């Protein structure tokens, strides 16, 4: 893994669905992307179904949708989707052999841990994919990582069964710690502050992580989300406010941003 | 490829980008030099530049609509000085001519912008945005011939570079505004900019979704409106027209050319497919050469 | 059901039809008396009636657009006399109040139309179409407060029935026109009418597809434009607003009500689903009663 | 069969695809429409797929599409489709069990032959469905009918194999008479002018039939087509010019119109 982004080929490609399966509340989508380079943890793709894109509620989806790579190697890409609207609904009904338009890999990946710091990976719900990808890459690089995952309930937590050794938290206490995944993070930082935090999840959770990192002066790398039209810096639509004023585009300046660089993360 | 003549420029094909819908500098960070090798547009139009830097509107800035989208970007840009100092050298590396789009709140601002751009050889042509629906001044200026004409009268003498006036569609009779632009010496007009629109927050509260309140509608949803406005303007002016609004395919582009446009621009469709404009350009280059739609 | 008050009328729910998008007499031929038993609208708005009969435009009159359609119907109607003699008795059998929509080429025509309608008890309210994009006169009248005001000044005294002015969206500032209507005594305004649009013939010849040349865009494609115009008008007038443009679902209707409309109307979506408005009415009746969006 | 229209229930219904099969250049679509009344020959339905309507070329189809019943009894409806654009393309890819929105039966059906006249049924291409329906209904009523069908070529004519006794013509001469189906009609009228003509097909063919009928003073009933938005008289979009001036709406005044009432039928 490196801190530089892997460049995207110029142009969207027709990838093919290898498999699509449901795990609890989520779908796992496996795509054959033979001509594309392997992504790095933190990078994402803009995806759209090859057919039937545009006939959902309110005559949508029209634009492609952003999804973090959950893994990628040897011409295969993995994604994890939560169905929340017409775009994810369409993608979650794709069948083996059907086509998907893919543009990517996009965005700046996670930078490596520095100064021998311990990597704390803290994910909430659908924020899991880039962290799972990262934890594998760190392991491959011979580095240690703590993986902490928070979910709404057991149905959502089911997907975590695949990731041995992860610390779990659920809002309803049905699995693991009863409470927020950021409680787990605070506990790890209490135990040993010589760490670097990697986080992805809903805005409220990321804001909590950002505050923790800033308050304790620990480096934090947050993989952000924002509504996107293009994913490659063209539309200026996907901005987050910066600590120093002004905005950054999540798609080209992120999605991974340093906690210290960010102002309060706006609620969705 | 067959060159298309436009205001003294020789373009490889008739397809540009819509201002504010492609950032060549960011795209090069994402796609690398592959972008330059297959640059999709025959000239590159910059995002709107203003005199002072602007942060743009608070998020959310985007809303997906039926067959289109609303944006409320709010013209974020570095301001004239940093654009000239930082961006121009990078944009000069593009394999195509550069059109710089500028907006001023009044004639004095526009004059300052145009004078500064005139001095720079990297800039091949200027586009005046008098039509942005997100900023009150841009709207008022271009909606009414009587307010546009005196501004152009001041600005026009300040440059010999081709001057394109980008019209607002949010007006009762766009052709009258185009006629005023022609009468005041514009070399071309471009249209349409986005239609004023609004999206309600999905939480049902009734407050607007977009951080900027109102937004601008773009994409296929408005293509019939764009085509009608281009045709209406073509009936009334002799200067060349850059037609845009919802163009997705070569067939759509041909409809705009047949309605009287010399060039077309692709905006929103590039968000879905970043190389689409290059394919349209290829498909249209021969057509343009044959049919002589190219203006002098 | 919870009645909604609108200009002195008590309506069972807040959903009307858009003028020209439902022909209750034809629908009764097709669906029989089942239509009356489940009449979808809380008041029925007639197609635009003119003084003299009109055949309408030559076909083709329709073009399917992205998430919408263009029409160039050209206001076919029997003319005032036959409307009053033949249609009114049939429309009086509907279980809801009747709004008659009229259009005149000038003040004199409008006065004649309004006077004649005022004399008929079957008619509960009048809607003035000053916004139809297919006929030059309708467009000019409603695009400019200065031309609308004197006409309303002549027409308003001729009837005590509620007078709704249907605004054109093809204007730079619809709220200014609405203010003029309010100042001249309109009881309500309705918007939006169709946006001026054009479709090219698929044969690639460049000639327009529609027999009437230009047409009007309706349907979900223009919903963001409609919502923005309704919100803009609501900020500037106190009279009730009938909001329309691309409404398909109860959620859409609620957005228009939240933006300031008292009633909503469904047009194009009825073509896809003839009973949709009735379902929206049911969903909205309680909401309207609770939230007190009903105007006095 | 009667001359009065069968009324449509007020509201579109969810019909279910029983079968969909290709015959040469056409598709035959069989729908279960349990709650709908049986249509009469000449009547039509507005159809739209229950899902995936709106994601074809140019973000279409948006409006429903008109299709003549090719038969209907016992809660089952038959249609024959030619794929010419996004609406017919979507309908032709429906699978058994999928839903279709159906509004109908709509329009005025064919009136019975009068004065003991012989029924000449003359159809071109996709104009076949209402005539096939009519020929069956006439047979059931103990009346004789001549069925003449014209096609572009053998691939299109293949569908006629199901209709025993039909006279065929093809543009390329590959099956039956080499030439126009109206040649066959003229020959029958030459042989015995005490007839009534029922026709459906492309505008040029219908115009030829109209002229034949008017010139020979033979009653002619033409099932017309026109672009439609609603199918029930709401939009005033589907007009044809009348002999006496003005226009009639094809959906409510037709689709079956008397030849003598019509002006020249406009080309598509
Ligand atoms: C870098 C990045 C990585 C991501 N990774 C993943 C991932 O790995 N897995 C995953 O499941 N998701 C991921 N997402 C989120 C995903 O892109 C969105 O959930 C997706 O866009 C939803 O699309 P939809 O059509 O299903 O829902 P939408 O209808 O688009 O709704 C999603 C949200 O958008 C808002 N919204 C609703 N309607 C509109 C509208 N008309 N216009 C604009 N906004 C609207 C609402 O807040 C709504 O909750 C990622 C996003 C980003 C930016
Ligand atoms: C009463 C009646 C009965 C019919 N019965 C049958 C039948 O039994 N079987 C059958 O196959 N067909 C039948 N049709 C014709 C059928 O309705 C049309 O072929 C269908 O609407 C085509 O839809 P589409 O989306 O596939 O093609 P479209 O894209 O709608 O193209 C069809 C034609 O419409 C025009 N067109 C193209 N683009 C547009 C546009 N954007 N807006 C408007 N028009 C456009 C062109 O002339 C084109 O050739 C009938 C029509 C009527 C009115
Ligand atoms: C996200 C976005 C940003 C835009 N920014 C600008 C801008 O800065 N200046 C300008 O003149 N037009 C701007 N436009 C308008 C486009 O250049 C174009 O006129 C419009 O989008 C219609 O074309 P389309 O439908 O192909 O997108 C913007 C449009 C979009 C969608
Ligand atoms: C086919 C058609 C015919 C129309 N005829 C009229 C008319 O006669 N008078 C009028 O005031 N508006 C007319 N309208 C405009 C509608 O009443 C309505 O304002 C517009 O269609 C927007 O609403 P919608 O998107 O729900 O259709 C017509 C619209 C359509 C689509
Ligand atoms: S999504 Fe378009 S700039 Fe980021
Ligand atoms: S299709 Fe609408 S009136 Fe005939």
XYZ file of C-alpha atoms and ligand atoms in Angstrom, chain C residues 18-21 47-48 71 73 75 101 129 166 192-194 218-219 244-246 266-268 271, chain D residues 235, ligand 4:
56
model
C -54.540 20.541 -14.564
C -56.595 22.257 -17.250
C -56.516 20.317 -20.504
C -55.316 17.090 -18.969
C -59.878 22.537 -20.881
C -59.209 26.085 -22.061
C -47.559 18.675 -26.382
C -52.401 20.509 -28.836
C -56.310 24.555 -27.550
C -60.613 27.854 -17.845
C -55.129 31.024 -19.000
C -52.891 30.685 -14.439
C -46.952 26.141 -13.602
C -48.155 25.767 -17.140
C -45.903 23.915 -19.579
C -44.870 18.759 -18.787
C -44.301 15.937 -16.347
C -48.674 21.876 -10.285
C -45.961 20.524 -12.536
C -44.791 16.927 -12.527
C -52.158 16.646 -11.434
C -51.783 16.759 -15.196
C -49.455 14.443 -17.071
C -52.265 10.069 -18.551
C -54.889 14.710 -23.755
C -51.753 17.617 -23.183
C -51.826 18.835 -22.316
C -52.796 19.796 -22.561
C -52.884 20.939 -21.782
N -53.857 21.849 -22.040
C -53.979 22.950 -21.246
C -55.025 23.874 -21.445
O -55.884 23.703 -22.313
N -55.086 24.966 -20.646
C -54.184 25.188 -19.641
O -54.285 26.196 -18.933
N -53.176 24.301 -19.418
C -53.047 23.197 -20.200
N -52.036 22.280 -19.942
C -51.107 22.506 -18.834
C -51.466 21.689 -17.585
O -52.705 22.092 -17.064
C -50.395 21.831 -16.497
O -50.257 23.194 -16.168
C -49.020 21.324 -16.933
O -49.160 20.196 -17.753
C -48.082 20.990 -15.778
O -48.575 19.948 -14.976
P -48.166 18.388 -15.158
O -46.673 18.324 -15.224
O -48.755 17.686 -13.985
O -48.783 17.948 -16.453
C -51.959 21.134 -20.730
C -50.987 20.176 -20.484
C -50.901 19.027 -21.252
C -49.835 18.023 -20.955
